[in-house]
Amino acid sequence: VSCSRSTSTSMPAAVNQHLAWIPQEANSVAYFDMQSMRQSELGKSLEKDFNGKISRWRDDEDYKRFLEKTGFDIEKDLHSVLMGFDGNREATMQHAAVIATANFDEQKIAEALRTMQDSLASHHERHEIGTETYNGKTIYVIKEDGEKACYFADANTMVAGNKEWIQAIIDGNSTDKSVQKNAAVTALLDKLRYKEQCWFVANTTAMMEKVAEELGERGEFKGTRAVKAVQNVMFSANGGSKSDLYGEALCDSEDNSQLLTEAMKGALATAKLAVSDDRDAVDMLNRIDVDQAGKAVKMSASLDKTFFDKMRERAEKHGKAVALF
């Protein structure tokens, strides 16, 4: 069964191009093709899971004003998002960048941000937006703990990140200092099984310490020691009427990968026990495979609409999202 799902997809040419716009220091990179995900069962499931939060966003007066002034609806009009960041540091744009594709009307968006600046400042202290011209290009600069900026590369592409990095992109000097020169990250990108729709790779040595602490505080996961030993992770999904998922976590030793495998299988067994009165639900959870391969822990699954509907039905009884089952 696992062999039948092993076919890899290719990295879209546009994503390859935009990877040259992610700083080399970024140790985590993620990509989402929002258009295709909206139509997939995985995307529809996630939308239903977080519908409450999305509704609050829709009801926000600033969002309504932004939509009215620009005609740009993030939920419907955003095509894709590629982002790189340094997960081992505090939240900062110094080593981060976001590349979003959509049908942008730069002038309308810029005017909306200008007219809404006072309102935005009431939510975000020190939120000051200005414009600068660099090599004939307009940069929108956000001065907050250093200079962050965004730049419309064309009518369909917006880049946000550190101002100096944006300038390097404009100059065409970003490639030699991009994440494509980060050997550890590119090795993970090469190993991704599904590259067209949704994926995430990360060097996680430092950040997993925090993850383990959070899991320990929740008391729902027994493999926190093994989590601390995870050195990198990668996950990808390819969805339509069904969703094929594949992920790997590489630990610092085979002993710790065995511990993590046992912990993940234990969590899966707990989920099966919770739905033991429903044979169909148990059979569906049996579609999720977790195996050890040396220092690596591998997870694969092929899930359809019936799976998500069934898991949501069970999860709602416990007040949880399907994404957290």
Coordinates of C-alpha atoms in Angstrom, one line a residue, residues 11-319:
M11 CA 8.3 21.6 -7.7
P12 CA 6.3 24.2 -9.7
A13 CA 8.7 26.5 -11.7
A14 CA 7.3 29.6 -10.1
V15 CA 8.0 28.2 -6.6
N16 CA 11.6 27.4 -7.6
Q17 CA 12.0 31.0 -8.8
H18 CA 10.5 32.4 -5.6
L19 CA 12.7 30.3 -3.4
A20 CA 15.6 32.6 -4.5
W21 CA 13.7 35.3 -2.6
I22 CA 13.8 33.5 0.7
P23 CA 16.9 34.4 2.9
Q24 CA 19.6 31.8 3.4
E25 CA 19.3 32.0 7.2
A26 CA 15.7 30.7 7.1
N27 CA 15.6 27.2 8.5
S28 CA 11.9 26.6 7.9
V29 CA 10.1 26.9 4.6
A30 CA 6.4 26.3 3.8
Y31 CA 4.3 26.5 0.7
F32 CA 0.5 26.5 0.2
D33 CA -1.3 26.5 -3.2
M34 CA -4.4 28.2 -1.8
Q35 CA -6.5 27.8 -5.0
S36 CA -6.2 24.0 -5.2
M37 CA -6.3 23.5 -1.4
R38 CA -9.7 25.3 -1.3
Q39 CA -11.1 22.6 -3.6
S40 CA -9.5 19.7 -1.8
E41 CA -11.2 17.7 1.0
L42 CA -8.3 18.5 3.3
G43 CA -8.7 22.2 2.6
K44 CA -12.5 22.1 3.1
S45 CA -12.0 20.2 6.4
L46 CA -9.5 22.7 7.7
E47 CA -11.9 25.5 6.7
K48 CA -14.7 23.9 8.7
D49 CA -12.4 23.3 11.7
F50 CA -11.5 26.9 11.9
N51 CA -14.7 28.5 10.7
G52 CA -15.2 30.2 14.1
K53 CA -12.0 32.1 13.8
I54 CA -12.6 32.9 10.2
S55 CA -16.0 34.3 11.0
R56 CA -14.5 36.6 13.6
W57 CA -12.1 37.8 10.9
R58 CA -14.9 38.4 8.5
D59 CA -16.8 40.4 11.1
D60 CA -13.8 42.6 11.9
E61 CA -14.6 46.2 10.9
D62 CA -11.0 46.9 9.6
Y63 CA -11.2 43.8 7.4
K64 CA -14.6 44.8 6.0
R65 CA -13.2 48.3 5.2
F66 CA -10.1 46.8 3.6
L67 CA -12.3 44.5 1.4
E68 CA -14.6 47.4 0.5
K69 CA -11.7 49.7 -0.5
T70 CA -9.6 47.2 -2.4
G71 CA -12.0 44.6 -3.6
F72 CA -9.4 42.1 -2.5
D73 CA -10.8 39.1 -0.5
I74 CA -7.9 37.2 1.0
E75 CA -10.1 34.1 1.4
K76 CA -11.1 33.9 -2.3
D77 CA -8.4 35.9 -4.2
L78 CA -5.2 34.7 -2.7
H79 CA -3.5 32.2 -5.1
S80 CA -0.5 30.9 -3.2
V81 CA 1.8 31.7 -0.3
L82 CA 5.5 30.7 0.1
M83 CA 7.2 31.6 3.4
G84 CA 10.6 31.2 5.0
F85 CA 11.5 31.9 8.6
D86 CA 13.9 31.1 11.4
G87 CA 12.0 29.1 13.9
N88 CA 14.9 29.1 16.4
R89 CA 14.6 32.8 17.0
E90 CA 11.9 35.1 18.4
A91 CA 9.4 36.3 15.8
T92 CA 11.2 38.6 13.5
M93 CA 11.3 39.5 9.8
Q94 CA 15.1 39.8 9.9
H95 CA 15.5 36.2 8.5
A96 CA 12.0 35.8 7.1
A97 CA 10.2 36.5 3.9
V98 CA 6.7 35.9 2.5
I99 CA 5.9 35.7 -1.2
A100 CA 2.2 35.8 -2.0
T101 CA 0.6 35.5 -5.4
A102 CA -2.8 36.9 -6.3
N103 CA -4.5 39.4 -8.6
F104 CA -3.3 42.5 -6.8
D105 CA -4.3 46.1 -7.4
E106 CA -1.3 47.8 -5.9
Q107 CA -2.7 51.3 -6.0
K108 CA -6.0 50.4 -4.3
I109 CA -4.2 48.4 -1.6
A110 CA -1.7 51.1 -0.9
E111 CA -4.4 53.7 -0.7
A112 CA -6.4 51.5 1.7
L113 CA -3.4 51.0 4.0
R114 CA -2.8 54.8 4.0
T115 CA -6.3 55.8 4.8
M116 CA -6.7 53.0 7.4
Q117 CA -3.3 53.6 9.1
D118 CA -4.8 55.3 12.2
S119 CA -7.3 52.5 12.7
L120 CA -4.5 49.9 12.3
A121 CA -2.3 51.8 14.7
S122 CA -5.0 51.3 17.4
H123 CA -4.4 47.6 17.1
H124 CA -0.7 47.6 16.6
E125 CA 1.5 50.0 18.5
R126 CA 4.3 51.8 16.5
H127 CA 2.6 50.7 13.3
E128 CA 3.9 53.3 10.8
I129 CA 3.7 52.8 7.1
G130 CA 5.6 54.9 4.6
T131 CA 6.8 54.6 1.0
E132 CA 10.2 54.9 -0.4
T133 CA 11.6 54.6 -3.9
Y134 CA 14.5 52.3 -4.5
N135 CA 15.9 51.8 -8.0
G136 CA 12.7 53.0 -9.5
K137 CA 10.5 50.7 -7.5
T138 CA 8.1 51.6 -4.7
I139 CA 8.7 50.0 -1.3
Y140 CA 6.1 50.1 1.5
V141 CA 8.1 50.3 4.7
I142 CA 6.8 49.4 8.1
K143 CA 8.9 50.8 10.9
E144 CA 8.6 48.7 13.9
D145 CA 11.6 47.3 15.8
G146 CA 13.7 47.8 12.7
E147 CA 12.5 48.2 9.1
K148 CA 10.2 45.7 7.5
A149 CA 8.9 46.2 4.0
C150 CA 6.7 44.9 1.3
Y151 CA 7.1 45.2 -2.5
F152 CA 4.9 44.4 -5.4
A153 CA 7.2 42.6 -7.9
D154 CA 4.4 42.6 -10.5
A155 CA 0.6 42.6 -10.6
N156 CA 0.5 39.1 -9.3
T157 CA 3.3 38.9 -6.8
M158 CA 4.0 40.6 -3.4
V159 CA 7.1 40.1 -1.3
A160 CA 7.3 41.0 2.4
G161 CA 10.4 40.9 4.6
N162 CA 13.4 42.8 5.8
K163 CA 13.9 46.1 3.9
E164 CA 17.5 45.3 3.0
W165 CA 16.4 41.9 1.7
I166 CA 13.7 43.4 -0.4
Q167 CA 16.3 45.8 -1.9
A168 CA 18.5 42.8 -2.8
I169 CA 15.6 41.2 -4.6
I170 CA 15.0 44.4 -6.6
D171 CA 18.7 44.5 -7.4
G172 CA 18.6 40.8 -8.5
N173 CA 21.2 40.0 -5.9
S174 CA 19.3 37.6 -3.7
T175 CA 20.0 34.2 -5.4
D176 CA 23.5 33.8 -4.0
K177 CA 22.3 34.5 -0.5
S178 CA 19.0 32.7 -0.7
V179 CA 17.7 29.5 1.0
Q180 CA 18.7 27.7 -2.2
K181 CA 22.3 28.0 -0.9
N182 CA 21.2 26.4 2.5
A183 CA 22.3 22.8 2.0
A184 CA 20.3 21.4 4.9
V185 CA 17.0 23.0 3.7
T186 CA 17.5 22.1 0.0
A187 CA 18.2 18.5 1.1
L188 CA 14.8 18.4 2.8
L189 CA 13.1 20.1 -0.2
D190 CA 14.6 17.4 -2.5
K191 CA 13.0 14.7 -0.3
L192 CA 9.5 16.1 -0.4
R193 CA 7.1 13.7 -1.9
Y194 CA 4.4 16.1 -2.9
K195 CA 5.6 19.5 -4.0
E196 CA 2.7 21.1 -5.9
Q197 CA 0.1 21.9 -3.3
C198 CA 1.1 22.0 0.3
W199 CA 4.4 21.3 2.1
F200 CA 6.6 22.2 5.0
V201 CA 10.3 21.6 5.8
A202 CA 12.3 22.6 8.9
N203 CA 15.5 22.2 10.8
T204 CA 14.0 21.8 14.2
T205 CA 16.9 21.1 16.7
A206 CA 16.2 24.2 18.8
M207 CA 12.5 24.8 18.2
M208 CA 11.5 21.2 19.3
E209 CA 12.5 22.0 22.8
K210 CA 9.6 24.5 23.0
V211 CA 7.3 22.1 21.2
A212 CA 8.1 19.3 23.7
E213 CA 7.5 21.7 26.6
E214 CA 4.0 22.6 25.2
L215 CA 3.1 19.0 24.7
G216 CA 4.2 18.1 28.2
E217 CA 2.1 20.9 29.6
R218 CA -1.0 19.6 27.8
G219 CA -0.3 16.1 29.0
E220 CA -1.7 14.5 25.9
F221 CA 1.5 13.1 24.4
K222 CA 3.9 10.8 26.0
G223 CA 6.9 11.1 23.7
T224 CA 8.3 14.5 24.7
R225 CA 11.8 13.2 25.2
A226 CA 11.8 11.9 21.7
V227 CA 10.3 15.2 20.3
K228 CA 13.3 17.1 21.8
A229 CA 15.6 14.8 19.7
V230 CA 13.9 15.6 16.4
Q231 CA 16.5 17.4 14.1
N232 CA 14.4 18.1 11.1
V233 CA 10.9 17.4 9.8
M234 CA 9.2 17.5 6.4
F235 CA 5.5 17.1 5.5
S236 CA 3.7 17.3 2.2
A237 CA 0.1 16.8 1.0
N238 CA -1.5 16.3 -2.4
G239 CA -5.2 16.7 -2.3
G240 CA -8.3 16.6 -4.4
S241 CA -11.3 14.2 -3.8
K242 CA -8.8 12.5 -1.5
S243 CA -5.7 13.7 0.3
D244 CA -2.4 11.8 0.2
L245 CA -0.1 12.8 3.1
Y246 CA 3.5 12.0 3.7
G247 CA 5.8 13.2 6.5
E248 CA 9.2 12.3 8.0
A249 CA 10.9 13.3 11.3
L250 CA 14.6 12.6 11.6
C251 CA 15.9 12.1 15.2
D252 CA 19.4 12.2 16.5
S253 CA 19.5 8.5 17.2
E254 CA 17.7 5.3 16.4
D255 CA 16.7 4.9 20.0
N256 CA 14.9 8.2 20.0
S257 CA 13.3 7.5 16.6
Q258 CA 12.0 4.3 18.1
L259 CA 10.6 6.2 21.1
L260 CA 8.9 8.7 18.8
T261 CA 7.5 6.0 16.6
E262 CA 6.1 4.2 19.7
A263 CA 4.6 7.5 21.0
M264 CA 3.0 8.3 17.6
K265 CA 1.6 4.8 17.3
G266 CA 0.4 5.1 20.9
A267 CA -1.4 8.3 20.1
L268 CA -3.0 6.6 17.1
A269 CA -4.1 3.7 19.2
T270 CA -5.7 6.1 21.7
A271 CA -7.6 7.7 18.8
K272 CA -8.8 4.2 17.7
L273 CA -9.8 3.4 21.3
A274 CA -11.9 6.6 21.4
V275 CA -13.9 5.5 18.4
S276 CA -13.8 1.7 19.2
D277 CA -17.6 1.6 19.0
D278 CA -17.5 2.7 15.4
R279 CA -15.9 0.1 13.1
D280 CA -15.9 2.4 10.1
A281 CA -14.0 5.1 12.1
V282 CA -11.4 2.5 13.2
D283 CA -10.9 1.3 9.7
M284 CA -10.4 4.8 8.6
L285 CA -7.7 5.4 11.2
N286 CA -6.0 2.2 10.0
R287 CA -5.3 4.1 6.8
I288 CA -2.6 6.1 8.7
D289 CA 0.7 4.3 8.7
V290 CA 3.6 5.2 11.1
D291 CA 6.9 3.3 10.7
Q292 CA 10.5 3.6 11.8
A293 CA 13.4 3.6 9.3
G294 CA 16.7 4.0 11.1
K295 CA 16.7 7.5 12.7
A296 CA 13.6 8.5 10.7
V297 CA 10.0 8.2 11.6
K298 CA 7.7 8.1 8.6
M299 CA 4.0 8.8 8.4
S300 CA 1.8 8.2 5.3
A301 CA -2.0 8.2 4.7
S302 CA -4.6 8.5 2.0
L303 CA -7.7 10.1 3.3
D304 CA -11.1 10.9 1.6
K305 CA -14.2 13.0 2.4
T306 CA -15.7 10.2 4.3
F307 CA -12.7 10.1 6.6
F308 CA -12.9 13.8 7.4
D309 CA -16.6 13.8 7.9
K310 CA -16.4 10.8 10.2
M311 CA -13.5 12.3 12.2
R312 CA -15.3 15.6 12.5
E313 CA -18.4 13.9 13.8
R314 CA -16.4 12.2 16.5
A315 CA -14.2 15.2 17.3
E316 CA -17.1 17.6 17.7
K317 CA -18.4 15.5 20.6
H318 CA -15.1 16.3 22.4
G319 CA -14.9 19.9 21.3

